[in-house]
């Protein structure tokens, strides 16, 4: 897949991710406290909920790479963490599919 297609598909996936987080009522209209972004650990696990990490870290980072025509990481393992995090939350099925589809762009 050429890079323009990767940027296009990544933009589509983060839009789907945003829409799904809103549908699940876990999207925040308020900005995250800046201190939560310091020493947050993998997937934000030290300072925030995983859904916050998706909204305030993953989506902005992906959008910045797209805007700058930058380089994506060689692989993505967001779905591995998501499957563990959302185990037992049946409403998250579509969210898991979106995150898995995002990972598939890079793996």
Short mmCIF file of N, CA and C in Angstrom, two decimals:
data_model
loop_
_atom_site.label_atom_id
_atom_site.label_comp_id
_atom_site.label_asym_id
_atom_site.label_seq_id
_atom_site.Cartn_x
_atom_site.Cartn_y
_atom_site.Cartn_z
N UNK A 1 0.85 -1.17 0.00
CA UNK A 1 0.00 0.00 0.00
C UNK A 1 0.90 1.24 0.00
N UNK A 2 0.63 2.18 -0.91
CA UNK A 2 1.46 3.39 -0.95
C UNK A 2 1.10 4.32 0.22
N UNK A 3 1.99 5.25 0.51
CA UNK A 3 1.83 6.09 1.70
C UNK A 3 0.57 6.96 1.65
N UNK A 4 0.22 7.47 0.47
CA UNK A 4 -1.01 8.26 0.39
C UNK A 4 -2.22 7.44 0.82
N UNK A 5 -2.24 6.18 0.42
CA UNK A 5 -3.34 5.29 0.81
C UNK A 5 -3.30 5.02 2.31
N UNK A 6 -2.10 4.87 2.87
CA UNK A 6 -1.98 4.65 4.32
C UNK A 6 -2.50 5.87 5.08
N UNK A 7 -2.15 7.06 4.62
CA UNK A 7 -2.66 8.28 5.27
C UNK A 7 -4.17 8.34 5.18
N UNK A 8 -4.70 8.05 4.00
CA UNK A 8 -6.15 8.10 3.78
C UNK A 8 -6.88 7.08 4.66
N UNK A 9 -6.36 5.86 4.69
CA UNK A 9 -6.99 4.81 5.50
C UNK A 9 -6.86 5.11 6.99
N UNK A 10 -5.72 5.66 7.40
CA UNK A 10 -5.53 6.02 8.81
C UNK A 10 -6.51 7.11 9.22
N UNK A 11 -6.70 8.10 8.37
CA UNK A 11 -7.66 9.18 8.66
C UNK A 11 -9.07 8.61 8.79
N UNK A 12 -9.41 7.69 7.94
CA UNK A 12 -10.73 7.06 8.01
C UNK A 12 -10.89 6.30 9.32
N UNK A 13 -9.86 5.56 9.71
CA UNK A 13 -9.96 4.78 10.94
C UNK A 13 -10.04 5.66 12.18
N UNK A 14 -9.28 6.75 12.24
CA UNK A 14 -9.38 7.59 13.44
C UNK A 14 -10.72 8.33 13.49
N UNK A 15 -11.31 8.62 12.34
CA UNK A 15 -12.66 9.22 12.33
C UNK A 15 -13.67 8.20 12.85
N UNK A 16 -13.55 6.96 12.40
CA UNK A 16 -14.44 5.90 12.90
C UNK A 16 -14.25 5.71 14.40
N UNK A 17 -12.99 5.76 14.85
CA UNK A 17 -12.69 5.61 16.27
C UNK A 17 -13.34 6.73 17.07
N UNK A 18 -13.20 7.96 16.61
CA UNK A 18 -13.84 9.09 17.30
C UNK A 18 -15.36 8.91 17.35
N UNK A 19 -15.94 8.56 16.24
CA UNK A 19 -17.40 8.38 16.19
C UNK A 19 -17.86 7.29 17.15
N UNK A 20 -17.10 6.21 17.22
CA UNK A 20 -17.48 5.10 18.10
C UNK A 20 -17.30 5.46 19.57
N UNK A 21 -16.24 6.18 19.91
CA UNK A 21 -16.07 6.63 21.29
C UNK A 21 -17.22 7.54 21.70
N UNK A 22 -17.68 8.37 20.78
CA UNK A 22 -18.84 9.23 21.06
C UNK A 22 -20.09 8.40 21.23
N UNK A 23 -20.28 7.40 20.35
CA UNK A 23 -21.47 6.54 20.44
C UNK A 23 -21.51 5.81 21.78
N UNK A 24 -20.36 5.43 22.28
CA UNK A 24 -20.27 4.71 23.55
C UNK A 24 -20.31 5.65 24.76
N UNK A 25 -20.41 6.94 24.50
CA UNK A 25 -20.45 7.96 25.56
C UNK A 25 -19.20 7.98 26.43
N UNK A 26 -18.05 7.74 25.80
CA UNK A 26 -16.78 7.83 26.53
C UNK A 26 -15.89 8.93 25.95
N UNK A 27 -16.41 9.72 25.04
CA UNK A 27 -15.69 10.85 24.46
C UNK A 27 -15.89 12.04 25.38
N UNK A 28 -14.81 12.73 25.71
CA UNK A 28 -14.90 13.88 26.60
C UNK A 28 -14.88 15.18 25.80
N UNK A 29 -15.79 16.06 26.15
CA UNK A 29 -15.79 17.38 25.51
C UNK A 29 -14.80 18.32 26.20
N UNK A 30 -14.31 17.90 27.35
CA UNK A 30 -13.33 18.69 28.11
C UNK A 30 -11.92 18.21 27.80
N UNK A 31 -10.94 19.12 27.73
CA UNK A 31 -9.55 18.67 27.52
C UNK A 31 -9.06 17.89 28.72
N UNK A 32 -8.10 17.05 28.45
CA UNK A 32 -7.52 16.25 29.54
C UNK A 32 -6.57 17.13 30.36
N UNK A 33 -6.49 16.85 31.64
CA UNK A 33 -5.55 17.58 32.50
C UNK A 33 -4.13 17.32 32.02
N UNK A 34 -3.34 18.36 31.83
CA UNK A 34 -1.98 18.19 31.29
C UNK A 34 -1.12 17.21 32.08
N UNK A 35 -1.31 17.16 33.40
CA UNK A 35 -0.48 16.26 34.20
C UNK A 35 -0.73 14.79 33.88
N UNK A 36 -1.90 14.48 33.31
CA UNK A 36 -2.18 13.09 32.93
C UNK A 36 -1.33 12.63 31.73
N UNK A 37 -0.76 13.59 31.02
CA UNK A 37 0.06 13.26 29.84
C UNK A 37 1.53 13.06 30.19
N UNK A 38 1.87 13.27 31.47
CA UNK A 38 3.25 13.12 31.93
C UNK A 38 3.40 11.75 32.59
N UNK A 39 4.43 11.02 32.20
CA UNK A 39 4.68 9.69 32.77
C UNK A 39 3.44 8.81 32.75
N UNK A 40 2.76 8.83 31.61
CA UNK A 40 1.48 8.12 31.51
C UNK A 40 1.61 6.62 31.35
N UNK A 41 2.79 6.14 30.98
CA UNK A 41 2.97 4.70 30.79
C UNK A 41 2.37 4.23 29.47
N UNK A 42 2.53 2.96 29.19
CA UNK A 42 2.01 2.37 27.96
C UNK A 42 0.50 2.53 27.89
N UNK A 43 0.04 3.05 26.77
CA UNK A 43 -1.39 3.24 26.53
C UNK A 43 -2.05 4.08 27.63
N UNK A 44 -1.26 4.92 28.29
CA UNK A 44 -1.79 5.81 29.32
C UNK A 44 -2.16 5.14 30.62
N UNK A 45 -1.78 3.87 30.78
CA UNK A 45 -2.27 3.06 31.89
C UNK A 45 -1.92 3.58 33.28
N UNK A 46 -0.93 4.46 33.40
CA UNK A 46 -0.57 4.98 34.72
C UNK A 46 -1.42 6.17 35.15
N UNK A 47 -1.98 6.89 34.18
CA UNK A 47 -2.64 8.15 34.56
C UNK A 47 -4.04 8.36 34.00
N UNK A 48 -4.49 7.49 33.08
CA UNK A 48 -5.79 7.74 32.45
C UNK A 48 -6.44 6.44 32.01
N UNK A 49 -7.72 6.54 31.74
CA UNK A 49 -8.45 5.40 31.18
C UNK A 49 -7.99 5.19 29.73
N UNK A 50 -8.08 3.96 29.26
CA UNK A 50 -7.66 3.64 27.90
C UNK A 50 -8.45 4.45 26.87
N UNK A 51 -9.73 4.66 27.13
CA UNK A 51 -10.53 5.47 26.20
C UNK A 51 -10.02 6.90 26.14
N UNK A 52 -9.51 7.41 27.26
CA UNK A 52 -8.90 8.75 27.26
C UNK A 52 -7.63 8.74 26.43
N UNK A 53 -6.84 7.68 26.55
CA UNK A 53 -5.62 7.58 25.77
C UNK A 53 -5.94 7.56 24.28
N UNK A 54 -6.97 6.82 23.90
CA UNK A 54 -7.37 6.79 22.50
C UNK A 54 -7.71 8.20 22.01
N UNK A 55 -8.49 8.92 22.81
CA UNK A 55 -8.94 10.27 22.42
C UNK A 55 -7.82 11.30 22.46
N UNK A 56 -7.07 11.32 23.53
CA UNK A 56 -6.14 12.43 23.77
C UNK A 56 -4.69 12.15 23.34
N UNK A 57 -4.38 10.90 23.05
CA UNK A 57 -3.01 10.57 22.64
C UNK A 57 -3.00 9.95 21.24
N UNK A 58 -3.66 8.82 21.07
CA UNK A 58 -3.58 8.13 19.78
C UNK A 58 -4.14 8.97 18.64
N UNK A 59 -5.36 9.44 18.76
CA UNK A 59 -5.98 10.19 17.66
C UNK A 59 -5.15 11.43 17.30
N UNK A 60 -4.74 12.26 18.26
CA UNK A 60 -3.92 13.42 17.88
C UNK A 60 -2.57 13.04 17.26
N UNK A 61 -1.94 11.97 17.75
CA UNK A 61 -0.65 11.56 17.18
C UNK A 61 -0.82 11.09 15.75
N UNK A 62 -1.85 10.30 15.50
CA UNK A 62 -2.09 9.82 14.14
C UNK A 62 -2.41 11.00 13.22
N UNK A 63 -3.23 11.92 13.71
CA UNK A 63 -3.58 13.09 12.89
C UNK A 63 -2.35 13.93 12.58
N UNK A 64 -1.44 14.07 13.54
CA UNK A 64 -0.21 14.84 13.31
C UNK A 64 0.66 14.16 12.25
N UNK A 65 0.77 12.85 12.31
CA UNK A 65 1.54 12.13 11.29
C UNK A 65 0.93 12.34 9.92
N UNK A 66 -0.39 12.26 9.83
CA UNK A 66 -1.08 12.47 8.56
C UNK A 66 -0.82 13.89 8.06
N UNK A 67 -1.01 14.88 8.93
CA UNK A 67 -0.84 16.29 8.54
C UNK A 67 0.56 16.59 8.07
N UNK A 68 1.55 15.98 8.73
CA UNK A 68 2.96 16.24 8.40
C UNK A 68 3.48 15.31 7.31
N UNK A 69 2.63 14.38 6.86
CA UNK A 69 3.08 13.34 5.92
C UNK A 69 4.29 12.63 6.51
N UNK A 70 4.19 12.37 7.81
CA UNK A 70 5.28 11.75 8.54
C UNK A 70 5.29 10.24 8.42
N UNK A 71 6.16 9.64 9.19
CA UNK A 71 6.35 8.19 9.16
C UNK A 71 5.58 7.55 10.32
N UNK A 72 4.76 6.57 9.99
CA UNK A 72 4.07 5.80 11.03
C UNK A 72 5.04 4.77 11.61
N UNK A 73 4.78 4.31 12.83
CA UNK A 73 5.57 3.20 13.37
C UNK A 73 5.44 1.97 12.46
N UNK A 74 6.42 1.09 12.51
CA UNK A 74 6.40 -0.10 11.64
C UNK A 74 5.26 -1.05 12.00
N UNK A 75 4.88 -1.09 13.27
CA UNK A 75 3.78 -1.96 13.71
C UNK A 75 2.91 -1.21 14.69
N UNK A 76 1.71 -1.76 14.90
CA UNK A 76 0.80 -1.20 15.89
C UNK A 76 0.18 -2.36 16.66
N UNK A 77 0.15 -2.22 17.97
CA UNK A 77 -0.41 -3.25 18.84
C UNK A 77 -1.50 -2.71 19.75
N UNK A 78 -2.17 -1.69 19.30
CA UNK A 78 -3.24 -1.08 20.10
C UNK A 78 -4.34 -2.09 20.39
N UNK A 79 -4.67 -2.92 19.40
CA UNK A 79 -5.78 -3.86 19.58
C UNK A 79 -5.50 -4.91 20.65
N UNK A 80 -4.24 -5.29 20.81
CA UNK A 80 -3.90 -6.27 21.85
C UNK A 80 -4.29 -5.72 23.22
N UNK A 81 -3.91 -4.48 23.47
CA UNK A 81 -4.26 -3.85 24.75
C UNK A 81 -5.77 -3.64 24.83
N UNK A 82 -6.38 -3.23 23.73
CA UNK A 82 -7.83 -2.97 23.72
C UNK A 82 -8.62 -4.23 24.05
N UNK A 83 -8.22 -5.37 23.50
CA UNK A 83 -8.94 -6.60 23.79
C UNK A 83 -8.87 -6.95 25.27
N UNK A 84 -7.74 -6.70 25.89
CA UNK A 84 -7.63 -6.94 27.33
C UNK A 84 -8.46 -5.93 28.12
N UNK A 85 -8.38 -4.68 27.70
CA UNK A 85 -9.05 -3.60 28.42
C UNK A 85 -10.57 -3.72 28.35
N UNK A 86 -11.09 -4.11 27.20
CA UNK A 86 -12.53 -4.12 27.00
C UNK A 86 -13.16 -5.50 27.16
N UNK A 87 -12.40 -6.46 27.65
CA UNK A 87 -12.94 -7.80 27.89
C UNK A 87 -14.12 -7.68 28.86
N UNK A 88 -15.23 -8.25 28.51
CA UNK A 88 -16.41 -8.19 29.36
C UNK A 88 -17.30 -6.99 29.10
N UNK A 89 -16.98 -6.18 28.11
CA UNK A 89 -17.81 -5.02 27.74
C UNK A 89 -18.35 -5.28 26.34
N UNK A 90 -19.50 -5.96 26.23
CA UNK A 90 -20.02 -6.35 24.92
C UNK A 90 -20.28 -5.17 23.98
N UNK A 91 -20.58 -4.02 24.53
CA UNK A 91 -20.84 -2.84 23.70
C UNK A 91 -19.60 -2.37 22.95
N UNK A 92 -18.44 -2.84 23.36
CA UNK A 92 -17.18 -2.40 22.75
C UNK A 92 -16.80 -3.22 21.52
N UNK A 93 -17.66 -4.11 21.08
CA UNK A 93 -17.33 -4.98 19.94
C UNK A 93 -16.93 -4.18 18.70
N UNK A 94 -17.69 -3.17 18.35
CA UNK A 94 -17.37 -2.36 17.18
C UNK A 94 -16.09 -1.56 17.39
N UNK A 95 -15.88 -1.07 18.60
CA UNK A 95 -14.65 -0.35 18.92
C UNK A 95 -13.43 -1.25 18.72
N UNK A 96 -13.54 -2.49 19.16
CA UNK A 96 -12.44 -3.45 18.98
C UNK A 96 -12.18 -3.70 17.50
N UNK A 97 -13.22 -3.78 16.70
CA UNK A 97 -13.03 -3.99 15.26
C UNK A 97 -12.30 -2.80 14.64
N UNK A 98 -12.69 -1.61 15.02
CA UNK A 98 -12.04 -0.41 14.47
C UNK A 98 -10.56 -0.38 14.84
N UNK A 99 -10.25 -0.66 16.08
CA UNK A 99 -8.85 -0.65 16.52
C UNK A 99 -8.07 -1.77 15.82
N UNK A 100 -8.68 -2.92 15.65
CA UNK A 100 -8.02 -4.02 14.94
C UNK A 100 -7.76 -3.65 13.49
N UNK A 101 -8.73 -3.01 12.86
CA UNK A 101 -8.56 -2.57 11.47
C UNK A 101 -7.44 -1.53 11.37
N UNK A 102 -7.34 -0.67 12.38
CA UNK A 102 -6.24 0.31 12.41
C UNK A 102 -4.90 -0.41 12.48
N UNK A 103 -4.78 -1.36 13.42
CA UNK A 103 -3.52 -2.12 13.54
C UNK A 103 -3.16 -2.81 12.24
N UNK A 104 -4.16 -3.34 11.55
CA UNK A 104 -3.91 -4.09 10.31
C UNK A 104 -3.26 -3.24 9.22
N UNK A 105 -3.43 -1.94 9.31
CA UNK A 105 -2.78 -1.05 8.33
C UNK A 105 -1.25 -1.13 8.42
N UNK A 106 -0.75 -1.52 9.59
CA UNK A 106 0.69 -1.47 9.84
C UNK A 106 1.32 -2.83 10.11
N UNK A 107 0.52 -3.85 10.25
CA UNK A 107 1.06 -5.17 10.60
C UNK A 107 0.92 -6.13 9.42
#
